[in-house]
CSV table of C-alpha atoms in Angstrom, one decimal:
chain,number,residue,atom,x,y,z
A,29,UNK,CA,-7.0,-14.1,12.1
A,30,UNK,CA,-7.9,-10.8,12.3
A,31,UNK,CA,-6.1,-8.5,9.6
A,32,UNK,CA,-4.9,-5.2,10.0
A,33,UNK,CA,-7.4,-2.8,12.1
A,34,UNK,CA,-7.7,1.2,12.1
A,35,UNK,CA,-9.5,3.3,14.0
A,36,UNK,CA,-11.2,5.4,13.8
A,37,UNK,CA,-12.4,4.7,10.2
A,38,UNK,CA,-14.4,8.3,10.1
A,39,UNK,CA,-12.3,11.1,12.0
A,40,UNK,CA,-13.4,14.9,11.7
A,41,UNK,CA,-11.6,17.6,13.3
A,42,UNK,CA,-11.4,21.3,13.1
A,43,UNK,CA,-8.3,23.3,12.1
A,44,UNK,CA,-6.3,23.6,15.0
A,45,UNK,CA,-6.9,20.2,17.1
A,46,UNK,CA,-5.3,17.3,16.8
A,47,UNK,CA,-5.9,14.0,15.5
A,48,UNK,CA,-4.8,10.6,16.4
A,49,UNK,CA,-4.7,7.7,14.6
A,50,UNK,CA,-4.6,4.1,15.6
A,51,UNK,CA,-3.3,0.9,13.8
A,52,UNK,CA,-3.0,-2.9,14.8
A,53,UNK,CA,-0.8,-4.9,12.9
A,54,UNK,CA,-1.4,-8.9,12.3
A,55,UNK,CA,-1.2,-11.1,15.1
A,56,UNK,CA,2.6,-11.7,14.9
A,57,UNK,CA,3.4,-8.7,12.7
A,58,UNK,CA,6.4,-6.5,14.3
A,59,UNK,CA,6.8,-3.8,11.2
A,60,UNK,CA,4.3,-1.4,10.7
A,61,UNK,CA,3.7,1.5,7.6
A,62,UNK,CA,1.6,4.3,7.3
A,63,UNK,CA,0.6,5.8,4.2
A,64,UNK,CA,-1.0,8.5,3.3
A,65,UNK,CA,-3.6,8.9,0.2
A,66,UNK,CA,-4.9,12.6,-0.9
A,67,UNK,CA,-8.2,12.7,-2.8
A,68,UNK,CA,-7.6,11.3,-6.5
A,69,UNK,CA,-3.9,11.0,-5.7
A,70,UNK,CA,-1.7,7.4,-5.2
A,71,UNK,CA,-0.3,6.2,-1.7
A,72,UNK,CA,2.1,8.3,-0.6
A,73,UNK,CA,4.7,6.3,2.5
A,74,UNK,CA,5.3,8.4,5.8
A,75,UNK,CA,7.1,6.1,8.1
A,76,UNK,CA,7.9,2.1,8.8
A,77,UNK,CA,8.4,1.6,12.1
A,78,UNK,CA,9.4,-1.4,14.3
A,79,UNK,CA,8.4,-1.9,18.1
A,80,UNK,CA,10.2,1.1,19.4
A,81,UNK,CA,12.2,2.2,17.2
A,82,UNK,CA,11.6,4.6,14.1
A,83,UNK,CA,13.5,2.9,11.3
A,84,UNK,CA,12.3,5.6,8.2
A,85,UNK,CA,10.5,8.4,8.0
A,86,UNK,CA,11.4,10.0,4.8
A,87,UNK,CA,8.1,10.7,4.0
A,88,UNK,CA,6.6,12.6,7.5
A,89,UNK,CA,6.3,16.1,6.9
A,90,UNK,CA,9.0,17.9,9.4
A,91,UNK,CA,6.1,19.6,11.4
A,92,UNK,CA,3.6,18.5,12.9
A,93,UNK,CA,3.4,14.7,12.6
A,94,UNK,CA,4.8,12.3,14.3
A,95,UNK,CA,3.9,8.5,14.6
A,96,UNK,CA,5.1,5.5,17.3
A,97,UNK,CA,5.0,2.1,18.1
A,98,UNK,CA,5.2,1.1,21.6
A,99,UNK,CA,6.1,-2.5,22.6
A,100,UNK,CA,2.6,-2.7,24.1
A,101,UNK,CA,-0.5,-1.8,22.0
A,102,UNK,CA,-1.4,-0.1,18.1
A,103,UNK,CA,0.6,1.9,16.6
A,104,UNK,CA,-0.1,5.4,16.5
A,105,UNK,CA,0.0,8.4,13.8
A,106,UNK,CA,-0.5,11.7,15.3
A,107,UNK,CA,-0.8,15.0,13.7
A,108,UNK,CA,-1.1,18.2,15.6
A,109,UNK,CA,-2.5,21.2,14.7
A,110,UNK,CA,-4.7,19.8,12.0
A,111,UNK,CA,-4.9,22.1,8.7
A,112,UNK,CA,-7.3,21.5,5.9
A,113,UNK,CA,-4.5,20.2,3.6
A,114,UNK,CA,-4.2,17.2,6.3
A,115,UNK,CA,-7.7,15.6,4.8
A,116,UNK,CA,-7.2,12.4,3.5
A,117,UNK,CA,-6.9,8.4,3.9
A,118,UNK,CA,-4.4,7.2,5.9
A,119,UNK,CA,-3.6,3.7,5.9
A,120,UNK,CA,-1.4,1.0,7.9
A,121,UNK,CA,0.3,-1.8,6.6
A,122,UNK,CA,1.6,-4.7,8.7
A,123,UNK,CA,4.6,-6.8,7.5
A,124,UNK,CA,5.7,-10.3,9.3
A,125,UNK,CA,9.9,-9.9,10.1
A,126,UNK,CA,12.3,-11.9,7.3
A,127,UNK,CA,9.4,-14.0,6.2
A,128,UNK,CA,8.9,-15.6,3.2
A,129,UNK,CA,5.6,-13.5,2.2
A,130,UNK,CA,6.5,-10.7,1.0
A,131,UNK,CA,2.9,-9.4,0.7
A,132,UNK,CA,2.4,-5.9,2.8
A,133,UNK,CA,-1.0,-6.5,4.6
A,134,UNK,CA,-3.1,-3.0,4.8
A,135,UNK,CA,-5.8,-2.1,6.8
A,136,UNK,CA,-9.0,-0.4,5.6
A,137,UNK,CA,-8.1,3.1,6.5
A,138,UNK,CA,-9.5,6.3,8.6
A,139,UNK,CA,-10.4,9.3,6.7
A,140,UNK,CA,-9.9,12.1,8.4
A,141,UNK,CA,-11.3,15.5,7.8
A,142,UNK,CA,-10.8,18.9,8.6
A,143,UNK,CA,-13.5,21.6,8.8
B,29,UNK,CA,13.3,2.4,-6.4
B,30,UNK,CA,13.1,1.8,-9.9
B,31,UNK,CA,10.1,3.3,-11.5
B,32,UNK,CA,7.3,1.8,-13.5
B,33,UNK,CA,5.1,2.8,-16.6
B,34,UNK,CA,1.9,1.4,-16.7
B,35,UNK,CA,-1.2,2.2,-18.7
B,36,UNK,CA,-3.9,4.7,-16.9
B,37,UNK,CA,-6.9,2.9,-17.8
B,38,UNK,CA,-8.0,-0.4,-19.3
B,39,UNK,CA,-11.4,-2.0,-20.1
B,40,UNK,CA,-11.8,-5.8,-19.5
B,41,UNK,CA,-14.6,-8.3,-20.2
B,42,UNK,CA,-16.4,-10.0,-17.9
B,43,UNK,CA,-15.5,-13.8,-17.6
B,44,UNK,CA,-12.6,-13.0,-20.2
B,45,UNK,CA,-8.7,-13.2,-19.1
B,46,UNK,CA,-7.5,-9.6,-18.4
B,47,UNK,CA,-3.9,-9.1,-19.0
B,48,UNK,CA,-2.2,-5.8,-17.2
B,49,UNK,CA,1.4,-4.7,-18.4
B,50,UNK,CA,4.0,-3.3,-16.9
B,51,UNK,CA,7.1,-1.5,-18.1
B,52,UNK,CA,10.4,-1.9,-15.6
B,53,UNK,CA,13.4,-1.1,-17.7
B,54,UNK,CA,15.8,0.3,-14.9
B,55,UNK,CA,15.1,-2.6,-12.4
B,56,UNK,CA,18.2,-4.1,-10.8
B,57,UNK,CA,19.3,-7.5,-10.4
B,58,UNK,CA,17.9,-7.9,-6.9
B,59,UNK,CA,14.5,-6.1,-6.9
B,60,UNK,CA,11.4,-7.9,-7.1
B,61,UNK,CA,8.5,-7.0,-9.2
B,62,UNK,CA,4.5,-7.0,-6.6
B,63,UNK,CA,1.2,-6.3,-7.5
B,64,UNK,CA,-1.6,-4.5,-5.6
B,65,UNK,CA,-4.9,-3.6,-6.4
B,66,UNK,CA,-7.1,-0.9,-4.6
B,67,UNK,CA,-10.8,-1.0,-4.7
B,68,UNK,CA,-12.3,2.1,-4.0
B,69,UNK,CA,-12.1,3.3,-0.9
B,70,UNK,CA,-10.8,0.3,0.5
B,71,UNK,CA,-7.1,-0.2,1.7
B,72,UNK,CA,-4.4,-1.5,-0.7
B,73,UNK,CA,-4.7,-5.9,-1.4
B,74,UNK,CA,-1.3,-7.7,-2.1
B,75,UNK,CA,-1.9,-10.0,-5.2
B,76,UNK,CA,1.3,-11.9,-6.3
B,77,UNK,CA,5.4,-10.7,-6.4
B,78,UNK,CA,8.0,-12.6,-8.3
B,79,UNK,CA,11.9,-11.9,-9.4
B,80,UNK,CA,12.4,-13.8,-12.5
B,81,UNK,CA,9.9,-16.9,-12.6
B,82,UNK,CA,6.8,-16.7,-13.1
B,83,UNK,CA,4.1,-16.9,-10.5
B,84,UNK,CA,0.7,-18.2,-10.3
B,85,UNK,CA,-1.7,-18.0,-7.1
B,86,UNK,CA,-4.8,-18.4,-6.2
B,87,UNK,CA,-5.8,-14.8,-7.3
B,88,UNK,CA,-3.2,-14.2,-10.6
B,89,UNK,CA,-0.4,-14.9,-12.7
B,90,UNK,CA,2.7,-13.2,-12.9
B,91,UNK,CA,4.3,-13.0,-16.2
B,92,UNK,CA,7.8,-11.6,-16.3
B,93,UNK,CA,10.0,-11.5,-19.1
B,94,UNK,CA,13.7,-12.9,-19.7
B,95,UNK,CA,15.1,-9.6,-19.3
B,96,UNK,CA,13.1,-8.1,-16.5
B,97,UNK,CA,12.4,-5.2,-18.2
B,98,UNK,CA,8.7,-5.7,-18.2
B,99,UNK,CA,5.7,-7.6,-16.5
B,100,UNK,CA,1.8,-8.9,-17.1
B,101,UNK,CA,-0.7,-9.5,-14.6
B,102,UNK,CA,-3.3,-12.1,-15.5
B,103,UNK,CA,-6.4,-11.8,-14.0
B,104,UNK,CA,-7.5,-15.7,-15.4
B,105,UNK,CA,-11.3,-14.9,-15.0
B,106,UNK,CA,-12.2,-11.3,-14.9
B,107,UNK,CA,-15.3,-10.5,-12.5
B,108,UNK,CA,-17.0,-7.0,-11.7
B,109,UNK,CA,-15.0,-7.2,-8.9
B,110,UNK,CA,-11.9,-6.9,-10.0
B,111,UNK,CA,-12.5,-3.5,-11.1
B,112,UNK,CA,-9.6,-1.7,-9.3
B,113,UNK,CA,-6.6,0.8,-9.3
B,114,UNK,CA,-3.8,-2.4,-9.9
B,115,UNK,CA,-0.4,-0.9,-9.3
B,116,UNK,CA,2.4,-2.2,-10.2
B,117,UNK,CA,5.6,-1.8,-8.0
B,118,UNK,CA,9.4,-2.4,-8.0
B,119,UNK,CA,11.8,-3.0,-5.0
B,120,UNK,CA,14.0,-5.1,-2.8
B,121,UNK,CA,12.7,-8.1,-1.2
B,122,UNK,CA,13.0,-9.7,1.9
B,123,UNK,CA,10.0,-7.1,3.6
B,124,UNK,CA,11.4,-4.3,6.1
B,125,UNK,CA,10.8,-2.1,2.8
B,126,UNK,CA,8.9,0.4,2.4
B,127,UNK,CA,7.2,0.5,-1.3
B,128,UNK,CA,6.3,3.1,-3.9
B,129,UNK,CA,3.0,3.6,-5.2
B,130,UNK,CA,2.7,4.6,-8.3
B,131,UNK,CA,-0.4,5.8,-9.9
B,132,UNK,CA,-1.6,2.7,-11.1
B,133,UNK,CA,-3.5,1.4,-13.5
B,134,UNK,CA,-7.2,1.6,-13.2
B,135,UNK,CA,-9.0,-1.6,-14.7
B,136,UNK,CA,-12.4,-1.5,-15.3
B,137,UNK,CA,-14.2,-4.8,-15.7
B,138,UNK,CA,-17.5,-4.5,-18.2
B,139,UNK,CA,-20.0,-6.9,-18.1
């Protein structure tokens, strides 16, 4: 099985553009989270999402950001405008509905960074 | 979410059982105590969650005391690659939940 996959692992983008950011959850995974880590800092959630439906995003700055997860294909974090402030790891989780396993299953990341 | 206290750094031996605490005082009744472990640069592993029995797994044991108010993590065998941020983290169960990192507890494993 493959686990949780992000891409682009490397992302660099000047101020100003935009950057988009791709996850797959598990085979069989419906609930996706993205989290964002700033250099020396911990995780930090954004937003859990379900196929279609936003179900909490406390933690997406108001501007700027948004994320989706459409029924067909990854889910998606997007962040417009790109400032320097924006560099750092952003990970995915995947989570299997009302299972047993409790476990969060993360990808490995893209690290984006503005120039 | 209830928050947790954990030591900022530890030294373990090599081959040598490493034992991680945790401090939960103000969880409630129906939150579950999970374990993670970052290596650097890599993405956040799951290791092991319980609610008032202990756990064991394949990677760990969870040790949790009568009154919930604080945790170990046993790493039985300590390698050099378990050096690791391990984070300690309280919250409901039953998935659909989003967790709180805190800022962990970074194990070093000497040789």
């Amino acid at each position: 099985n493959a686990g949780v996959m992000q891409n682009p692992r490397h992302l660099v983008r000047r101020r100003g553009q935009e950057a988009r950011l791709r996850c797959s959850p598990m085979k069989g995974h419906s609930h996706v989270y993205w989290y964002r880590q700033l250099p020396e800092e911990g995780l930090k959630f954004m937003v859990y999402l379900q196929k279609e439906n936003i179900i909490d995003e406390s933690g997406m700055p108001k501007e700027r950001f948004s994320a989706e997860f459409p029924k067909e294909g990854p889910s998606i974090l997007r962040i417009q405008q790109v400032v320097r402030g924006d560099s750092a790891a952003y990970f995915c989780a995947s989570h299997k509905d009302r299972s047993s396993d409790y476990g969060y299953t993360f990808g490995s990341g893209t690290r984006l960074t503005v120039v | 979410d209830a928050k947790t206290t954990q030591p900022p750094s530890m030294d373990c031996a090599e081959g040598r059982a490493a034992n991680l605490p945790c401090n939960h005082s103000t969880i409630s009744g129906n939150e579950y105590v999970y374990w993670y472990r970052q290596i650097h640069s890599q993405g956040p592993q799951y290791i092991i969650h319980g609610l008032k029995n202990n756990e064991t797994n394949e990677m760990a044991s969870l040790i949790i005391t009568e009154d919930r108010k604080s945790s170990t993590l046993i790493l039985p065998h300590a390698t050099l690659r378990d050096t690791a941020v391990y984070y300690c983290i309280v919250g409901p169960g039953g998935g659909n939940n989003r967790l709180a990192f805190g800022k962990g507890n970074q194990v070093v494993v000497i040789p």
